[in-house]
């Protein structure tokens, strides 16, 4: 996997690890950005990992661009020899699929959609060769997802499904973006799922909504007091389908300050995962639920 480097103006180096998203490209990007952070290279002011690339911002008065490029190339070579294992977390995210709020929103914007006579879930099920919305929800929630990057808006995670490429769910974005998306909508565009951390415009298909806040700039929510954004690259997400009663109960718990998300520490090996994907995902599920 050959990384392509380019300068972005006087203060940035952009590295394209792979042209297509893959866990291998993501792991290499994560390894290098973590190494840059740990090395505390003088003059580096910001590190931005992405799905299959990364960008480093630097102060050219403190480090010469060519010197930083040489250091990044050295770390790139070291990544090829490293064991693809990370210490991370697996997080359970409850989802009310086919909820009334995203349904009301998507119906307001049907003229911008590929299938104006159906819902986003119905459309996604059909184009992925599944015979029902329930079958699609099962396919969406049965396997875990990697957080490959956080951004676009504050706290929004991009999630990559941890199954063989031929089984990955795919769905295009709306023909034209919406001007409204409910906060905490679970969306999907291309091969990526996401959670909209705030209300606003968007173009991803809308599948449901979670009662679990993932971004709190005031840091009043118990599990977001240390940092306002829940997710970081390398986190693993497991969706948990819930009904309306469970959703309402979770919202009440959040409001009362007693909601406790299910989060477990885990060591993830890409080599072992690729050896037996379904078996490894069952292992992760066991870690999540204490089995």
Coordinates of N, CA and C in Angstrom, one line a residue, residues 1-5 13-18 24-41 44 46-50 52-56 68-82 86:
X1 N 0.9 -1.2 0.0 CA 0.0 0.0 0.0 C 0.9 1.2 0.0
X2 N 1.0 1.9 -1.1 CA 1.9 3.0 -1.3 C 1.2 4.4 -1.0
X3 N 1.7 5.1 0.0 CA 1.2 6.3 0.4 C 1.6 7.5 -0.5
X4 N 0.7 8.3 -0.9 CA 1.0 9.5 -1.7 C 1.0 10.7 -0.9
X5 N 2.1 11.5 -0.9 CA 2.2 12.7 -0.1 C 2.1 13.9 -1.0
X13 N 0.7 19.0 5.2 CA 1.1 17.8 4.4 C -0.1 16.9 4.4
X14 N -0.5 16.5 3.2 CA -1.7 15.6 3.1 C -1.1 14.2 2.6
X15 N -1.6 13.2 3.2 CA -1.1 11.8 2.9 C -2.3 11.0 2.5
X16 N -2.4 10.5 1.3 CA -3.4 9.6 0.8 C -2.9 8.1 1.0
X17 N -3.4 7.4 2.0 CA -2.9 6.1 2.2 C -3.5 5.1 1.2
X18 N -4.8 5.2 0.8 CA -5.4 4.4 -0.2 C -6.5 5.1 -0.9
X24 N -7.4 -1.9 6.2 CA -6.0 -1.8 6.1 C -5.5 -0.4 6.0
X25 N -6.2 0.4 5.1 CA -5.8 1.8 4.9 C -6.1 2.6 6.2
X26 N -7.2 2.3 6.8 CA -7.5 3.0 8.1 C -6.5 2.7 9.1
X27 N -6.1 1.5 9.3 CA -5.2 1.1 10.4 C -3.8 1.8 10.1
X28 N -3.4 1.9 8.9 CA -2.1 2.5 8.6 C -2.2 4.0 8.9
X29 N -3.3 4.7 8.5 CA -3.5 6.1 8.8 C -3.5 6.3 10.3
X30 N -4.2 5.4 11.1 CA -4.3 5.6 12.5 C -2.9 5.4 13.2
X31 N -2.2 4.3 12.7 CA -0.9 4.1 13.2 C 0.0 5.3 13.1
X32 N 0.0 5.9 11.9 CA 1.0 7.0 11.7 C 0.5 8.3 12.4
X33 N -0.8 8.6 12.5 CA -1.2 9.8 13.2 C -1.0 9.6 14.7
X34 N -1.1 8.4 15.2 CA -0.8 8.2 16.6 C 0.7 8.3 16.9
X35 N 1.5 7.8 15.9 CA 2.9 7.9 16.1 C 3.4 9.4 16.0
X36 N 2.8 10.2 15.2 CA 3.1 11.6 15.1 C 2.8 12.3 16.4
X37 N 1.6 12.0 16.9 CA 1.2 12.6 18.2 C 2.2 12.2 19.3
X38 N 2.5 10.9 19.4 CA 3.4 10.4 20.5 C 4.8 10.9 20.4
X39 N 5.3 11.2 19.1 CA 6.6 11.7 18.9 C 6.8 13.1 19.3
X40 N 5.7 13.8 19.4 CA 5.7 15.3 19.8 C 6.7 16.0 18.9
X41 N 6.6 15.9 17.6 CA 7.5 16.5 16.6 C 7.3 18.0 16.7
X44 N 4.7 20.6 14.8 CA 3.4 20.1 14.4 C 2.3 20.7 15.3
X46 N -1.3 20.4 14.5 CA -2.6 19.7 14.4 C -2.4 18.4 13.5
X47 N -3.1 17.4 14.0 CA -3.1 16.1 13.3 C -4.6 15.7 13.0
X48 N -4.9 15.4 11.7 CA -6.3 15.1 11.4 C -6.3 13.8 10.6
X49 N -6.7 12.7 11.3 CA -6.8 11.4 10.7 C -8.2 11.4 9.9
X50 N -8.2 10.6 8.8 CA -9.5 10.5 8.1 C -9.6 9.0 7.7
X52 N -9.1 7.1 4.9 CA -8.0 6.4 4.3 C -6.9 7.4 4.0
X53 N -6.8 8.4 4.8 CA -5.8 9.5 4.6 C -5.6 10.2 5.9
X54 N -4.7 11.1 5.9 CA -4.6 12.0 7.1 C -3.9 13.3 6.6
X55 N -4.0 14.3 7.5 CA -3.3 15.6 7.2 C -2.6 16.1 8.4
X56 N -1.5 16.7 8.3 CA -0.7 17.2 9.4 C -0.5 18.7 9.1
X68 N 9.7 17.5 7.9 CA 8.5 16.9 8.4 C 8.1 15.8 7.4
X69 N 8.2 16.0 6.1 CA 7.9 15.0 5.1 C 8.8 13.8 5.3
X70 N 10.1 14.0 5.5 CA 11.0 12.8 5.7 C 10.6 12.0 7.0
X71 N 10.2 12.7 8.0 CA 9.7 12.0 9.2 C 8.5 11.2 9.0
X72 N 7.5 11.8 8.2 CA 6.3 11.1 7.9 C 6.6 9.8 7.1
X73 N 7.5 10.0 6.1 CA 7.9 8.8 5.3 C 8.5 7.7 6.2
X74 N 9.3 8.1 7.1 CA 10.0 7.2 8.0 C 8.9 6.4 8.8
X75 N 7.9 7.1 9.3 CA 6.8 6.5 10.1 C 6.0 5.6 9.2
X76 N 5.8 6.0 7.9 CA 5.1 5.2 6.9 C 5.8 3.9 6.7
X77 N 7.1 3.9 6.6 CA 7.8 2.6 6.5 C 7.7 1.8 7.7
X78 N 7.7 2.4 8.9 CA 7.6 1.6 10.1 C 6.3 1.0 10.3
X79 N 5.2 1.6 9.7 CA 3.9 1.1 9.8 C 3.7 -0.2 9.1
X80 N 4.5 -0.4 8.0 CA 4.4 -1.6 7.2 C 4.9 -2.9 8.0
X81 N 5.8 -2.6 9.1 CA 6.3 -3.7 9.8 C 5.6 -3.9 11.2
X82 N 4.7 -3.0 11.5 CA 4.0 -3.1 12.8 C 2.9 -4.1 12.8
X86 N -4.8 -2.6 18.0 CA -5.0 -1.4 18.7 C -5.8 -1.7 20.0

